[in-house]
GROMACS .gro file of C-alpha atoms in nm:
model
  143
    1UNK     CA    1   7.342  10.870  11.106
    2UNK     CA    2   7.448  10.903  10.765
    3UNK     CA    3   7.727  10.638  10.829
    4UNK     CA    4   7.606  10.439  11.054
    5UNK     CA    5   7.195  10.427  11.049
    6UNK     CA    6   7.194  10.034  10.841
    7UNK     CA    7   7.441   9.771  10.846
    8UNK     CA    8   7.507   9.747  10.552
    9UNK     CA    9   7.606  10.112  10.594
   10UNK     CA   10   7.807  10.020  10.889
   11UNK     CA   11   7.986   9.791  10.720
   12UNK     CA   12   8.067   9.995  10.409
   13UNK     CA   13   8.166  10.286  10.667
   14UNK     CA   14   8.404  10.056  10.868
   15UNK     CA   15   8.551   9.971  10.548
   16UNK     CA   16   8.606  10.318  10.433
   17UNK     CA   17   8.784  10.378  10.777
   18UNK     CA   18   9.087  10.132  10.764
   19UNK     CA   19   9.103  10.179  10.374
   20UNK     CA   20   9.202  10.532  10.364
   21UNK     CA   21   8.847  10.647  10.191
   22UNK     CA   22   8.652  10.849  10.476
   23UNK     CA   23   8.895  11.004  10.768
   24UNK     CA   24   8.798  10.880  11.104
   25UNK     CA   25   8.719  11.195  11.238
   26UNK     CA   26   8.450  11.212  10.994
   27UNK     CA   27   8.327  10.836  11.147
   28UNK     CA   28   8.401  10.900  11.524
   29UNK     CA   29   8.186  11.225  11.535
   30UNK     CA   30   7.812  11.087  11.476
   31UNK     CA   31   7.927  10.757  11.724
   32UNK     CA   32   7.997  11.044  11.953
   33UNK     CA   33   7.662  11.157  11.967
   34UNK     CA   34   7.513  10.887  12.068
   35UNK     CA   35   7.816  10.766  12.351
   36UNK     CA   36   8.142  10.746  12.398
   37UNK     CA   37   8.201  10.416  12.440
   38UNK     CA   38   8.037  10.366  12.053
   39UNK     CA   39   8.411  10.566  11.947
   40UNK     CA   40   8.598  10.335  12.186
   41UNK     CA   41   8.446  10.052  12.019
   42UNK     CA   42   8.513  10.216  11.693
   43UNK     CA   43   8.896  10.292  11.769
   44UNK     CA   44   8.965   9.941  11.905
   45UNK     CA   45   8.796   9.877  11.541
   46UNK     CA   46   9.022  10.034  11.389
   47UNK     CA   47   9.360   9.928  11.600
   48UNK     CA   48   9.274   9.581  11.517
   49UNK     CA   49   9.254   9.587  11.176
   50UNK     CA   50   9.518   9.815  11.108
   51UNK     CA   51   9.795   9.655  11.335
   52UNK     CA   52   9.684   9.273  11.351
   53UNK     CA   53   9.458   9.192  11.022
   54UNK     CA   54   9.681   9.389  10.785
   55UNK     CA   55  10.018   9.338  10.934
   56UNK     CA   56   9.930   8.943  10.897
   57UNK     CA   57   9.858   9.007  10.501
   58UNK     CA   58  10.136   9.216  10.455
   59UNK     CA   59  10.342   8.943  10.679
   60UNK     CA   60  10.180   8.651  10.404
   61UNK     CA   61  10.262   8.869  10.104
   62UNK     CA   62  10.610   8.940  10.202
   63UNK     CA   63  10.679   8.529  10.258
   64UNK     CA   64  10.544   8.441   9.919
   65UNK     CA   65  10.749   8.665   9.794
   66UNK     CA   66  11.072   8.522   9.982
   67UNK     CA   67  10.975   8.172   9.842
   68UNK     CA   68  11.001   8.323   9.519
   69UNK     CA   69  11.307   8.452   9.551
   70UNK     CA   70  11.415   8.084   9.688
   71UNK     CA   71  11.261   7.961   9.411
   72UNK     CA   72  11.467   8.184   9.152
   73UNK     CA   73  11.771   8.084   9.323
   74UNK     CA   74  11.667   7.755   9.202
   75UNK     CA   75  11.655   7.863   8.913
   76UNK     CA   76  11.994   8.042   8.884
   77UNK     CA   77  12.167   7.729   8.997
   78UNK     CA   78  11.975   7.488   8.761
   79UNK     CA   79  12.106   7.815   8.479
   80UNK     CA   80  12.438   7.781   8.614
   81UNK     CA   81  12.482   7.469   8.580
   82UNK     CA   82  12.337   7.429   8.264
   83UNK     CA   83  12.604   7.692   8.121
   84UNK     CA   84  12.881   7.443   8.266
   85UNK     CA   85  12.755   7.174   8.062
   86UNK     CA   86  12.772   7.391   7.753
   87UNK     CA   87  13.060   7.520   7.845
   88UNK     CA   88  13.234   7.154   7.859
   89UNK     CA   89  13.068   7.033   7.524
   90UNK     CA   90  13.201   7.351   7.362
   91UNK     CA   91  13.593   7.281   7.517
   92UNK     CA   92  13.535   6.930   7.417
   93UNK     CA   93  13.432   7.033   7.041
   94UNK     CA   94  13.737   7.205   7.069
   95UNK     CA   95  13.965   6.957   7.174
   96UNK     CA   96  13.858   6.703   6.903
   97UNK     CA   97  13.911   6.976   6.672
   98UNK     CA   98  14.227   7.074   6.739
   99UNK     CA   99  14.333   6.690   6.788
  100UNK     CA  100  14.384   6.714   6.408
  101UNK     CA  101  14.553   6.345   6.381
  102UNK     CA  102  14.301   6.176   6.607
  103UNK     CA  103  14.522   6.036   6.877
  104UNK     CA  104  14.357   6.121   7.165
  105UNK     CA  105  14.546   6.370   7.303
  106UNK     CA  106  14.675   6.704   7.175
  107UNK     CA  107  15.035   6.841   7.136
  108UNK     CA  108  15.192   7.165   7.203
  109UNK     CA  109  15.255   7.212   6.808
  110UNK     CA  110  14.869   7.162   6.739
  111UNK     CA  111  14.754   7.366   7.015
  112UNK     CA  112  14.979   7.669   6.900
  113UNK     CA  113  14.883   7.628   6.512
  114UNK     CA  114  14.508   7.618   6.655
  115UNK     CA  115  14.563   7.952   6.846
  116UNK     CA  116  14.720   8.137   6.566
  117UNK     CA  117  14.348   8.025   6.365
  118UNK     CA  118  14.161   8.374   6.343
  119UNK     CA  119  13.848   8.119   6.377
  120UNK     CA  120  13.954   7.959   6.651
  121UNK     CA  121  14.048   8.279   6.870
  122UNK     CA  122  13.639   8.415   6.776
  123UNK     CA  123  13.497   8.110   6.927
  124UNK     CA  124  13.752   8.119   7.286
  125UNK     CA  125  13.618   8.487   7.266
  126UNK     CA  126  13.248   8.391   7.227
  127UNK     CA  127  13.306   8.131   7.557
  128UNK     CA  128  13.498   8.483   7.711
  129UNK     CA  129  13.798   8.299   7.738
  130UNK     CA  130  14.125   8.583   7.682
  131UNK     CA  131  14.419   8.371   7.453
  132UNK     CA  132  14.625   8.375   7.795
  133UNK     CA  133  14.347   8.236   8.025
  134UNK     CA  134  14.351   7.912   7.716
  135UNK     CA  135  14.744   7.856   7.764
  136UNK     CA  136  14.694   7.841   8.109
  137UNK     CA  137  14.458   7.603   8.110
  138UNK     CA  138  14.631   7.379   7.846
  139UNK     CA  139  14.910   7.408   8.069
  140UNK     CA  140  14.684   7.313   8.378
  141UNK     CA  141  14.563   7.011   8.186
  142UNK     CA  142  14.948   6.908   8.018
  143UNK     CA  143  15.056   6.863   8.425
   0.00000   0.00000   0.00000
């Protein structure tokens, strides 16, 4: 009776059961009393909230976390791509600096005396480019 003598009682109990705050042991015994088809009611109670209500929530939280993940990919590509348009300013910059008389194109002689620059090798490390990794690309783009 103590559970289940008002509604609003009821209600509060029920809510207890499928929350974890009142065992249902402690529920089932007083709906016992008064018949057994009261505790049938009650576990069927129970079985539906536990497997269909809160697997459905659980089933909606888990997809809006997936399209958040999807949405972070996004993210990572828009980031990515970003970085390769920074990346081709900064080799740019580079170019027009190392094109020391302004023709448009650079020569093997520039290039080396460029390389040797103390200056020059910090900023190829800061884009994490090894000296190597720069000859083979200048030899990539002298073909």
């Amino acid at each position: 009776i103590m559970y289940w003598s008002t509604l609003p009682r009821s209600m509060y109990s029920l809510f207890m059961s499928i929350t974890g705050g009142i065992s249902w042991k402690e529920l089932a015994h007083p709906l016992s009393d008064l018949d057994q088809a009261w505790v049938v009611v009650f576990l069927a109670y129970i079985c539906f909230a536990q497997m269909a209500v809160l697997n459905v929530l659980t089933g909606v939280f888990c997809q809006n976390a997936i399209d958040s993940a999807a949405h972070d990919q996004d993210l990572v590509t828009q980031s990515v791509l970003a970085h390769k348009r920074m990346y081709v300013k900064q080799i740019q910059h580079i170019f027009k600096e190392i094109d020391v008389d302004s023709s448009g194109s650079i020569t093997i002689q520039e290039f080396k005396d460029h390389l040797e620059n103390e200056h020059m090798q910090a900023y190829f490390d800061s884009l994490g480019l090894d000296t190597s990794d720069v000859w083979t690309l200048f030899k990539l783009l002298d073909a």
